[in-house]
CSV table of C-alpha atoms and ligand atoms in Angstrom, one decimal:
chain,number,residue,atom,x,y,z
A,160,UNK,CA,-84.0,31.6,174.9
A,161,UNK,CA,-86.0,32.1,171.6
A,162,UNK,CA,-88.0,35.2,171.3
A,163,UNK,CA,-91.3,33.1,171.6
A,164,UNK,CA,-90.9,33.2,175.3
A,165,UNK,CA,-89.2,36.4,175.9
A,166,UNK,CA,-91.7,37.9,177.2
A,167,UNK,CA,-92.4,36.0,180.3
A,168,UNK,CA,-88.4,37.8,181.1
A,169,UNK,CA,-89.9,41.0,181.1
A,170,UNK,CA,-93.0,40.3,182.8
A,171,UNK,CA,-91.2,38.7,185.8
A,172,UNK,CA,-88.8,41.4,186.0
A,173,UNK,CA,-91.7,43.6,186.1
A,174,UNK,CA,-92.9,42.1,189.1
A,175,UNK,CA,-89.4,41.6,190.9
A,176,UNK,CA,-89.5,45.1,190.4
A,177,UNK,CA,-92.4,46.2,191.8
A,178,UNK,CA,-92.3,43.9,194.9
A,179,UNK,CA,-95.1,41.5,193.5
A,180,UNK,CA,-92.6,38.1,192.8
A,181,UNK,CA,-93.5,35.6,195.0
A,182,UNK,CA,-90.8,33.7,196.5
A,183,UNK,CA,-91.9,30.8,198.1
A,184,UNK,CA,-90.0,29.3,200.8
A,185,UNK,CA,-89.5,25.6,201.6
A,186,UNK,CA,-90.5,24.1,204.5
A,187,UNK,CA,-88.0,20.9,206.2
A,188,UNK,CA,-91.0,19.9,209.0
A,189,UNK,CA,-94.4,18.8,209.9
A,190,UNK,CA,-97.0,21.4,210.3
A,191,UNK,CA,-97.6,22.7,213.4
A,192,UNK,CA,-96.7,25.8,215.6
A,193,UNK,CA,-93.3,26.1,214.7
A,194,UNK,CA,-91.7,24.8,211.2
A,195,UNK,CA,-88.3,24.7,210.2
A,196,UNK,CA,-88.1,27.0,206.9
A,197,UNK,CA,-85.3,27.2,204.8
A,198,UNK,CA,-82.8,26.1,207.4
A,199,UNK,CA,-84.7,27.7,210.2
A,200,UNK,CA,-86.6,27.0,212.7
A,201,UNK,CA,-89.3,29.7,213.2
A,202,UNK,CA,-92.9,30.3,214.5
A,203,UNK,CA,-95.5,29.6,212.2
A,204,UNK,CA,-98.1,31.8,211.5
A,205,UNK,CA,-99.1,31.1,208.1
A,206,UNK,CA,-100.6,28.2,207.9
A,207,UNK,CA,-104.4,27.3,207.0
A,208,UNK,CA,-104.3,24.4,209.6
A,209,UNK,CA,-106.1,25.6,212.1
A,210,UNK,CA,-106.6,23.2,214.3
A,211,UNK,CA,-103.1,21.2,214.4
A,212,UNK,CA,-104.7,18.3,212.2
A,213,UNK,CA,-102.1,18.5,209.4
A,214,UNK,CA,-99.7,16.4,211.7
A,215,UNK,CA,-102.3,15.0,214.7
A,216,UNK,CA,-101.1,11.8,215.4
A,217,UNK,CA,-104.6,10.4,215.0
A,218,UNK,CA,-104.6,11.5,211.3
A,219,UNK,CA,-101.2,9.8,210.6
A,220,UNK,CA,-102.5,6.7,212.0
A,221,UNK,CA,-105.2,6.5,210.5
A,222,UNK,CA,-103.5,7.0,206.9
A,223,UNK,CA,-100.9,4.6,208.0
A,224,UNK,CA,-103.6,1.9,208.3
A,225,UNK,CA,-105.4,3.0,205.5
A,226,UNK,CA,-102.6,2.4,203.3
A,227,UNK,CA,-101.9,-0.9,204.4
A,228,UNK,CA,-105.1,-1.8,203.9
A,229,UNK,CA,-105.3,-0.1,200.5
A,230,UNK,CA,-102.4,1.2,199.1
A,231,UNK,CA,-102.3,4.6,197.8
A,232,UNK,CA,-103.7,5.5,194.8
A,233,UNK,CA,-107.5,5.5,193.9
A,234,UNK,CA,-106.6,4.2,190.3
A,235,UNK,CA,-109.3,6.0,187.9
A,236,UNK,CA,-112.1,8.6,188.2
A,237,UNK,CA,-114.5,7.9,190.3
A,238,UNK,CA,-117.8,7.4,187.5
A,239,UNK,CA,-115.2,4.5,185.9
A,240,UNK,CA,-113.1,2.3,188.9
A,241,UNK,CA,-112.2,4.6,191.6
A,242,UNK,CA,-115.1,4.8,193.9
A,243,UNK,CA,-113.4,3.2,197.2
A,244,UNK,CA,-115.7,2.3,200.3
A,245,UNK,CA,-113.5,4.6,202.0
A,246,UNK,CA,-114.4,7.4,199.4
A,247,UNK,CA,-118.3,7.1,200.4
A,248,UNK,CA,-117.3,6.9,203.8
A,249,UNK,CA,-116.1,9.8,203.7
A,250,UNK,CA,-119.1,11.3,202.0
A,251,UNK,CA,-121.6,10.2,205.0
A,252,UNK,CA,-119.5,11.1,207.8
A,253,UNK,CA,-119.2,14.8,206.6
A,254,UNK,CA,-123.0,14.6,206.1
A,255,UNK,CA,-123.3,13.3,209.5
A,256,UNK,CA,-121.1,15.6,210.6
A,257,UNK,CA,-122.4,19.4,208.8
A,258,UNK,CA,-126.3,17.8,209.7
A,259,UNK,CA,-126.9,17.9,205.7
A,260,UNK,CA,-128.8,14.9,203.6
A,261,UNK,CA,-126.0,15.0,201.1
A,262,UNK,CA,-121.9,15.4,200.3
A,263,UNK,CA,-120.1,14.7,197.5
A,264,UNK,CA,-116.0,14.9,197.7
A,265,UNK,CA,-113.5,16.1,195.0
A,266,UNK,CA,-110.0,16.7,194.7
A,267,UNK,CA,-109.9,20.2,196.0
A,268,UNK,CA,-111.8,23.1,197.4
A,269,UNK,CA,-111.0,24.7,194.3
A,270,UNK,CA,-112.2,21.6,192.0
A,271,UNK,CA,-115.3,21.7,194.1
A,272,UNK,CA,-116.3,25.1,192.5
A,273,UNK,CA,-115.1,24.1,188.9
A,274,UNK,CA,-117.3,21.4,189.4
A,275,UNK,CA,-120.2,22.9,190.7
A,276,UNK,CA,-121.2,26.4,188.8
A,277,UNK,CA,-120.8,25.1,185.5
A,278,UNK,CA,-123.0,22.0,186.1
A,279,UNK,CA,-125.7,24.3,187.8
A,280,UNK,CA,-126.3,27.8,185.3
A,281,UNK,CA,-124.6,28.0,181.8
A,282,UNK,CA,-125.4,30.5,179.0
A,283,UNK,CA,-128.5,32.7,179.5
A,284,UNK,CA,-128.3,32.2,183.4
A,285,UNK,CA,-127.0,34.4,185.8
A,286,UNK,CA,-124.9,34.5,188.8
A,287,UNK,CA,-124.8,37.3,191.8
A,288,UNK,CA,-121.2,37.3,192.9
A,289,UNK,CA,-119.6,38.9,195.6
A,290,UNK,CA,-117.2,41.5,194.5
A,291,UNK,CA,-114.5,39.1,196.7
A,292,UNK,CA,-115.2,35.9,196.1
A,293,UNK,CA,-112.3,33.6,195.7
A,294,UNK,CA,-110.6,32.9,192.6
A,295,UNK,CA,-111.9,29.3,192.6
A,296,UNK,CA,-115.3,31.0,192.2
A,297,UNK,CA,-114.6,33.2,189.9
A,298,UNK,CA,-112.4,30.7,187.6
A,299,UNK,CA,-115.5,28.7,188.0
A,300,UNK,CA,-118.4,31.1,187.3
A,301,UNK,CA,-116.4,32.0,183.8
A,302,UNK,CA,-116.2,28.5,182.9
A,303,UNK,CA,-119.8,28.3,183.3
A,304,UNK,CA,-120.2,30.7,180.6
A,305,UNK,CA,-123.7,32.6,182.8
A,306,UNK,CA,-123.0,36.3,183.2
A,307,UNK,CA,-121.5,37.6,186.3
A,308,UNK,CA,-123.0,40.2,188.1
A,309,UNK,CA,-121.1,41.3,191.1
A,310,UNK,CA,-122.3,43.0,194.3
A,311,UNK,CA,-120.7,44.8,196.8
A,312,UNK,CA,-118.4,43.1,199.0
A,313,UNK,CA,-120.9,42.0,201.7
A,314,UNK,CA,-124.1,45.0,200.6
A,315,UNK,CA,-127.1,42.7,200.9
A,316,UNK,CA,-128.6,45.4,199.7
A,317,UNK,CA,-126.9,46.3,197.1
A,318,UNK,CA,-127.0,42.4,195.8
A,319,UNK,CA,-131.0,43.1,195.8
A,320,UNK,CA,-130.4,46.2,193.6
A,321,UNK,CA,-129.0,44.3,191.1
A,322,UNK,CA,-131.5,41.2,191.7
A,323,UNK,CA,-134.5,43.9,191.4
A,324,UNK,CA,-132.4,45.3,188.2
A,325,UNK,CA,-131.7,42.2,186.2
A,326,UNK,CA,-134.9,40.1,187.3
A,327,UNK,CA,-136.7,38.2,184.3
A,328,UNK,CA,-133.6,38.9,182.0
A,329,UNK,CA,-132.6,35.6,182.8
A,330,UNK,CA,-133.5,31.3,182.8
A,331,UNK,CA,-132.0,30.5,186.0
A,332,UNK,CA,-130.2,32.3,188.7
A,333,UNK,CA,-127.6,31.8,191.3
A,334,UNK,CA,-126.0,33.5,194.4
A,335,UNK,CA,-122.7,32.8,195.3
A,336,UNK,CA,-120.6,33.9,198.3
A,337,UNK,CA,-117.5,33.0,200.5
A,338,UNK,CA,-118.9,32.2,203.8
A,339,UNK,CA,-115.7,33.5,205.5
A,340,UNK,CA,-113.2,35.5,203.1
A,341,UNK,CA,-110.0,34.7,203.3
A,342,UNK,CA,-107.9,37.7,203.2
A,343,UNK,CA,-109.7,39.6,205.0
A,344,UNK,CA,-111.5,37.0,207.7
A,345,UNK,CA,-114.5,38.6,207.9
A,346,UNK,CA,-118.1,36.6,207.3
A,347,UNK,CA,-120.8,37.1,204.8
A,348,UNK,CA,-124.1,37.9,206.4
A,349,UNK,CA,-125.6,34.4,204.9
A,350,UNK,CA,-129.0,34.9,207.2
A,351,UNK,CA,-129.6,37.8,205.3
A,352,UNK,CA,-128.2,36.6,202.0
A,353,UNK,CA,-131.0,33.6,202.3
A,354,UNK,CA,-133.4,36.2,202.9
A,355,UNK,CA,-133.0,38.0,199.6
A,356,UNK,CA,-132.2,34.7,197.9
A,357,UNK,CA,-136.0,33.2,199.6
A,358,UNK,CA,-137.5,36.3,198.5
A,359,UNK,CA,-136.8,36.2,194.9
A,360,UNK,CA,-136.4,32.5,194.4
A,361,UNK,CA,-132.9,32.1,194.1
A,362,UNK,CA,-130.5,29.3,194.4
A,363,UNK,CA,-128.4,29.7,197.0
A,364,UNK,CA,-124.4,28.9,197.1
A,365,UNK,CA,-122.0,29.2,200.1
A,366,UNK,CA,-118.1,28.4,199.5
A,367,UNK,CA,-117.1,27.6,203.6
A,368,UNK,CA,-113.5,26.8,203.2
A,369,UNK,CA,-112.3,29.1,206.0
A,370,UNK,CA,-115.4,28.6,208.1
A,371,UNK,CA,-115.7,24.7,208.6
A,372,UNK,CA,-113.7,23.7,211.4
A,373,UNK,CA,-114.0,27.8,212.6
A,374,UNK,CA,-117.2,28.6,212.8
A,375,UNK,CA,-120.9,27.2,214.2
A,376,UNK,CA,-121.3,24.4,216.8
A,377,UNK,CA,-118.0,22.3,216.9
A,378,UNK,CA,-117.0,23.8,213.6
A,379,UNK,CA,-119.5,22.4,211.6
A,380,UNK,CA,-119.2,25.6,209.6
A,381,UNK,CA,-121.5,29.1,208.6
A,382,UNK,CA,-124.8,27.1,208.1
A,383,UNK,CA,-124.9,26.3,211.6
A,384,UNK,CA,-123.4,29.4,212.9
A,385,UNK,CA,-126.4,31.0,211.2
A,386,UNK,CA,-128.7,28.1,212.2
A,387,UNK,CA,-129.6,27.9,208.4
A,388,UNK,CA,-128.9,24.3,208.6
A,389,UNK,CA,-130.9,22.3,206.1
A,390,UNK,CA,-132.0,25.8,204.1
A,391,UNK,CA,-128.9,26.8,202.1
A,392,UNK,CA,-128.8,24.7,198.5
A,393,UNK,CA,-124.9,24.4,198.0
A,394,UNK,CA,-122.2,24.3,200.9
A,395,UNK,CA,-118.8,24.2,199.2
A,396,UNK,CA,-116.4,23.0,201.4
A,397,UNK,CA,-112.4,22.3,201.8
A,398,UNK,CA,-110.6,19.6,203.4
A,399,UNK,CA,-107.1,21.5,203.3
A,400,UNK,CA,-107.6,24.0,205.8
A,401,UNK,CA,-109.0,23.2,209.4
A,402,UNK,CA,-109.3,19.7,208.2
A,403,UNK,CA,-105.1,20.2,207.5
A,404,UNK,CA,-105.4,17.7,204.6
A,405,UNK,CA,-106.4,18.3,201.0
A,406,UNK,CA,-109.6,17.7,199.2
A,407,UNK,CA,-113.1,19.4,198.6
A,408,UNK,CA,-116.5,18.8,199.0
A,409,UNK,CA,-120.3,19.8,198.3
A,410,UNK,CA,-122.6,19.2,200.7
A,411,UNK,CA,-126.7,20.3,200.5
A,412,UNK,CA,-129.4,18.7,198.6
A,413,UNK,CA,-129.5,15.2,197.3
A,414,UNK,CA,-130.3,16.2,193.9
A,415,UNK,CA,-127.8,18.6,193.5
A,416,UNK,CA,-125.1,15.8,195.0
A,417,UNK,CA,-126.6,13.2,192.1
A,418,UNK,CA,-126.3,15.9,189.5
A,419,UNK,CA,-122.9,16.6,190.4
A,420,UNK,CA,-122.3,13.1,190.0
A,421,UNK,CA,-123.4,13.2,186.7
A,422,UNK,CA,-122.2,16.0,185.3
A,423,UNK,CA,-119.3,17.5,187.4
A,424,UNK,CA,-116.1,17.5,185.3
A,425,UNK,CA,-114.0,17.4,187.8
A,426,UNK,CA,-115.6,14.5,189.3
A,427,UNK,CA,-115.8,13.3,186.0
A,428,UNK,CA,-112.1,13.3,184.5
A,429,UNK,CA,-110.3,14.5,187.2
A,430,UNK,CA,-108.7,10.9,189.6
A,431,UNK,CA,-110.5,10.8,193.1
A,432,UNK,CA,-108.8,11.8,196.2
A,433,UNK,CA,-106.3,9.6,197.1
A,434,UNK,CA,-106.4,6.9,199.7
A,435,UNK,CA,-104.0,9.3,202.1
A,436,UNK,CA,-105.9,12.6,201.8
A,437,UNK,CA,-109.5,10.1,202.4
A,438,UNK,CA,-108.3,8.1,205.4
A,439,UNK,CA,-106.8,11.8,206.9
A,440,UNK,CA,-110.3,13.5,206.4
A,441,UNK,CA,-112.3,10.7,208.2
A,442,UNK,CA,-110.3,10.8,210.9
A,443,UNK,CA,-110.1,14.8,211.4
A,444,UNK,CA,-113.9,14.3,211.0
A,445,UNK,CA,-113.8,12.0,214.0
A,446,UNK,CA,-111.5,14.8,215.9
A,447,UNK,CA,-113.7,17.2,215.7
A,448,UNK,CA,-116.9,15.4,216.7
A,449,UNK,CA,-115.1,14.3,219.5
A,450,UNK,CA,-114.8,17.2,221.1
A,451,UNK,CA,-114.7,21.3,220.7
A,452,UNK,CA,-111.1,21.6,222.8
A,453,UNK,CA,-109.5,22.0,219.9
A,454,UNK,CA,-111.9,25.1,217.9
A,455,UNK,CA,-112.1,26.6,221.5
A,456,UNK,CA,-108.6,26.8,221.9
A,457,UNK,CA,-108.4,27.7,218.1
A,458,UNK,CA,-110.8,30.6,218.9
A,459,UNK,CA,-109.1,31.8,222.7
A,460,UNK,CA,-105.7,32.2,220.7
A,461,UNK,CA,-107.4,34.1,218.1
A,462,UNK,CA,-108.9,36.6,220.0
A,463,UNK,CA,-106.0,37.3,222.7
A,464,UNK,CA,-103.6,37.8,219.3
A,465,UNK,CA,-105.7,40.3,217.6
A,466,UNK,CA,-106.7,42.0,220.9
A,467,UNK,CA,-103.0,42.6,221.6
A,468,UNK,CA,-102.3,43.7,217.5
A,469,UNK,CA,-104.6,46.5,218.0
A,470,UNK,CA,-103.4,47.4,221.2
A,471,UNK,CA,-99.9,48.0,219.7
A,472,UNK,CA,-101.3,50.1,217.2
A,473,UNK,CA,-101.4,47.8,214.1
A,474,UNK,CA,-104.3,47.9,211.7
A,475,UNK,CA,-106.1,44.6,211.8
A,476,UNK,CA,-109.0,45.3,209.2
A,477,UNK,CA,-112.5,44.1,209.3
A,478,UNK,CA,-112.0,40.3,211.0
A,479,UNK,CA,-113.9,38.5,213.0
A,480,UNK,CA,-112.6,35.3,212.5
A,481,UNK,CA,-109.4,33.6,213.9
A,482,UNK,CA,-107.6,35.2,210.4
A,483,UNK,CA,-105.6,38.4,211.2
A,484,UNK,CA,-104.9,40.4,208.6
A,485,UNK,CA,-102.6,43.3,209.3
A,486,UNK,CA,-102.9,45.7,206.7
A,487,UNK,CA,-99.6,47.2,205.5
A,488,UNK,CA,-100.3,49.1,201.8
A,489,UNK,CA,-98.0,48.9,199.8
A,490,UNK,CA,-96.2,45.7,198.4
A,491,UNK,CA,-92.9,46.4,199.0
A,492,UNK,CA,-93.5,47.1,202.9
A,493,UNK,CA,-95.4,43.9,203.2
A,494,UNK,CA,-92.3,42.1,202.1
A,495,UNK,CA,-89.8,44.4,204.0
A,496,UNK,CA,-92.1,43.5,206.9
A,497,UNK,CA,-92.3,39.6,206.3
A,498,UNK,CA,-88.5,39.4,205.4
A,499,UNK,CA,-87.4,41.1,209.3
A,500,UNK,CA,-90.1,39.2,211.0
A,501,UNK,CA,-88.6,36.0,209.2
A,502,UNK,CA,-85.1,37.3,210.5
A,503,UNK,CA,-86.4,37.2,213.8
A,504,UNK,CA,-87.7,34.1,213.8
A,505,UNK,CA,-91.2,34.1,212.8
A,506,UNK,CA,-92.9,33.1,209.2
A,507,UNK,CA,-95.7,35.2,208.0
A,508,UNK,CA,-95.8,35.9,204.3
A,509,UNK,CA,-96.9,38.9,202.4
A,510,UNK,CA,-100.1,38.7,200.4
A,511,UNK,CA,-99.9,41.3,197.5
A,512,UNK,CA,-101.9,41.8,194.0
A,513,UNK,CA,-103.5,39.6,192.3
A,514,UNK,CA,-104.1,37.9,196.1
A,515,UNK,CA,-105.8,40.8,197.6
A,516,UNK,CA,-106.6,44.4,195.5
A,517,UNK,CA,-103.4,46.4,194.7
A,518,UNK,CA,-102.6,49.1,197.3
A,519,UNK,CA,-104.1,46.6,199.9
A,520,UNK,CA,-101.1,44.5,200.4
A,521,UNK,CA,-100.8,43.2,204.0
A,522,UNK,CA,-99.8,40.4,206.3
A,523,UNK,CA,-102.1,37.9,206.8
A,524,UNK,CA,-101.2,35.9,210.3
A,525,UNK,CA,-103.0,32.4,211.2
A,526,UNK,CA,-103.5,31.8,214.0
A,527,UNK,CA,-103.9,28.1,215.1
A,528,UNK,CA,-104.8,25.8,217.9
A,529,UNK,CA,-101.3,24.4,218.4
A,530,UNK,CA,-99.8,28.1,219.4
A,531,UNK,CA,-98.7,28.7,223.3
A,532,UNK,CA,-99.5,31.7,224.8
A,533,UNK,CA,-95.6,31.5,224.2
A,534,UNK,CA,-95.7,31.5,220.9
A,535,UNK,CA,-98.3,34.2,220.6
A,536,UNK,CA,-96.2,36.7,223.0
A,537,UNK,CA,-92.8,36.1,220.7
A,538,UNK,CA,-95.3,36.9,217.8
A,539,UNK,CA,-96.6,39.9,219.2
A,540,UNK,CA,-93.1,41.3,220.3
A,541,UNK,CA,-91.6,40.7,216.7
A,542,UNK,CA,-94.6,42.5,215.0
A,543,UNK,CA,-93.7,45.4,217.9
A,544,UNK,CA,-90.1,45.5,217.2
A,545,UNK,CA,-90.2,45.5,213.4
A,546,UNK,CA,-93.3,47.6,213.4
A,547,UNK,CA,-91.5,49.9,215.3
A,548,UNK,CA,-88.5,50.1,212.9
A,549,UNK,CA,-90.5,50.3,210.1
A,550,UNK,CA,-92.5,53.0,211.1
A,551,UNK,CA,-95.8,51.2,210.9
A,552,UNK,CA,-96.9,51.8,214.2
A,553,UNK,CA,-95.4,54.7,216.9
B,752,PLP,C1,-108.8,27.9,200.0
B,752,PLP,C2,-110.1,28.2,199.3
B,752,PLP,C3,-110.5,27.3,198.3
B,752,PLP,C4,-109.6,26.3,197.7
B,752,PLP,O1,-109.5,25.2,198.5
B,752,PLP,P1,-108.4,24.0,198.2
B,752,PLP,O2,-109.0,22.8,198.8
B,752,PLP,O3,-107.2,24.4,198.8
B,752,PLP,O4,-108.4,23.9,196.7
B,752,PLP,C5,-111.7,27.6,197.7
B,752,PLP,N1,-112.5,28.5,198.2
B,752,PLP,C6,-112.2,29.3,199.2
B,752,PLP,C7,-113.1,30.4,199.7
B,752,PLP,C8,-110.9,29.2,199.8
B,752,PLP,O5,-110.6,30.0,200.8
């Protein structure tokens, strides 16, 4: 190894050291309830898949003719050869689906955001962040090159300090906020946001990964949980969690969509989604218009889990979504923990820093659609037992 390079020894010896390496495990199955993870079979509880989609048989079908139909690959961006029928297909079912005018789709969640701050405020604008906002929206507010002024994590009023502080410094302004957070699961107060974002004339952003599919009327997301439909300007969205495939989207106002289409870089020089992950999302659209079994069950499992986590004693933080995090401190616990629950049979990583803050590492369980009450009571007892040994709970 040359010298050059050294460095990157050191740093990952660091974190080995202080419990923050990563190892990621490999996974030998479909998703679904229980996975088979390096060699064993175990209960999953990690999983962004929600509601069982990843593997529905309806989803593989429909890719299965898809592909037959088209092949694979979309061939180019989209602006030069690769807009397929199936791509705008796509694009006006979700719109039928969230009750918006608009959608445009993109590779990823994250790509969604790279796309979508940097072609709406640049230099001499201003955004009003969340002080947790997901890394997408940070990576994509920097490369906007607008100063960042975060708020408190979900302090309407402190975002209208900082409004009332900075007004008139700036051209245009922007307020951005997960609708659900991830690592902690609970939800942004968006009525309220639009309030203050009404109030002082403020566009207003909403990044609903972890709430479409979850939240509102047949999981159409946090706009319609907060019956804001039609009223909030920018709905990010993600195919690759309740949706179980991969790919983003932006749904909201028909001039923002045409803009994006224009000047999005992602969308721009960045392949479209590929025939699989398009053919996948227009069927779990269809799913879930179909029928609510599927987020009701999501949400009965959710709530029984986490009922019975604080019953034992653990310390399930501030969610009030179907994502249970259960808060552990330190890093190297959170692995000790993850490591004996994986020993007896059940996956659930541990989320440390630069995931969540340092000193706030914790387990972060999924719960899905596709558990048993089963599968929920061998959870629960393998949190008590190791809990127990671990002196995390009495
Ligand atoms: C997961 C997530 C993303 C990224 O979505 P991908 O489609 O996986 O790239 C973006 N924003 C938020 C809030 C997320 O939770």
């Amino acid at each position: 190894m040359t010298d050059r390079i050294a460095w990157i020894k050191e740093e990952l010896a660091g974190l080995k050291e202080t419990g923050l390496f990563n190892r990621i495990r490999t996974i030998e199955s479909p998703q679904g309830a229980w996975l088979m993870v390096d060699g064993r079979h175990v209960l999953n509880f990690c999983s962004n898949n929600y509601l069982g989609l990843a593997s529905h048989p309806r989803v593989v079908e429909a890719v299965q003719n898809a592909i037959r139909q088209y092949g694979v690959g979309p061939g180019a961006v989209r602006s030069i050869a690769g807009t397929m029928r199936l791509h705008l297909d796509l694009e006006s079912r979700l719109a039928d689906f969230k009750h918006v005018d608009s959608t445009i789709t993109f590779q990823s969640g994250f790509s969604a955001n790279i796309a979508t701050i940097p072609a709406l405020v640049g230099k001499g604008d201003v955004i009003y962040s969340d002080e947790l906002n997901h890394a997408s929206i940070i990576d994509g507010s920097r490369l906007s090159g607008a100063e960042i002024l975060r708020y408190k994590h979900v302090d309407v009023a402190d975002l209208e300090r900082v409004i009332q502080e900075t007004a008139g410094k700036y051209r245009r302004a922007i307020i951005i906020t997960d609708g659900v957070f991830s690592m902690d699961g609970d939800i942004a107060p968006l009525d309220e946001i639009y309030k203050v974002s009404s109030k002082y004339d403020i566009l207003l952003m909403v990044d609903d990964a972890h709430g479409e599919g979850v939240l509102g009327e047949a999981g159409r997301g946090i706009v319609d949980h907060f019956k804001l439909n039609g009223k909030v300007d920018v709905e990010i969205g993600t195919f690759s969690k309740a949706f179980g495939v991969m790919g983003g989207a932006v749904a909201g106002n028909p001039l923002v969509v045409d803009w994006l289409r224009q000047r999005g870089r992602p969308f721009l020089f960045s392949s479209a989604m590929t025939v699989p992950d398009t053919a996948a999302c227009i069927a779990s659209i269809e799913l879930l218009t179909e029928s609510t079994e599927l987020v009701d069950r999501l949400w009965d499992n959710a709530r029984y889990f986490k009922a019975e986590m604080k019953r034992l004693g653990f310390d399930t933080g501030v969610s009030t979504t179907p994502i249970t995090p259960v808060m552990l401190g330190e890093a190297p616990l959170a692995q000790e923990f993850s490591r004996k629950l994986y020993d007896s049979g059940v996956f659930a990583m541990p989320l440390g820093f630069p995931t969540v803050p340092k000193g706030k590492a914790r387990i972060r369980v999924m719960i899905s659609a596709t558990h048993s009450k089963a599968d929920l009571n061998k959870g629960l007892e393998a949190f008590s037992n190791v809990g127990k040994e671990l002196g995390v709970i009495a």
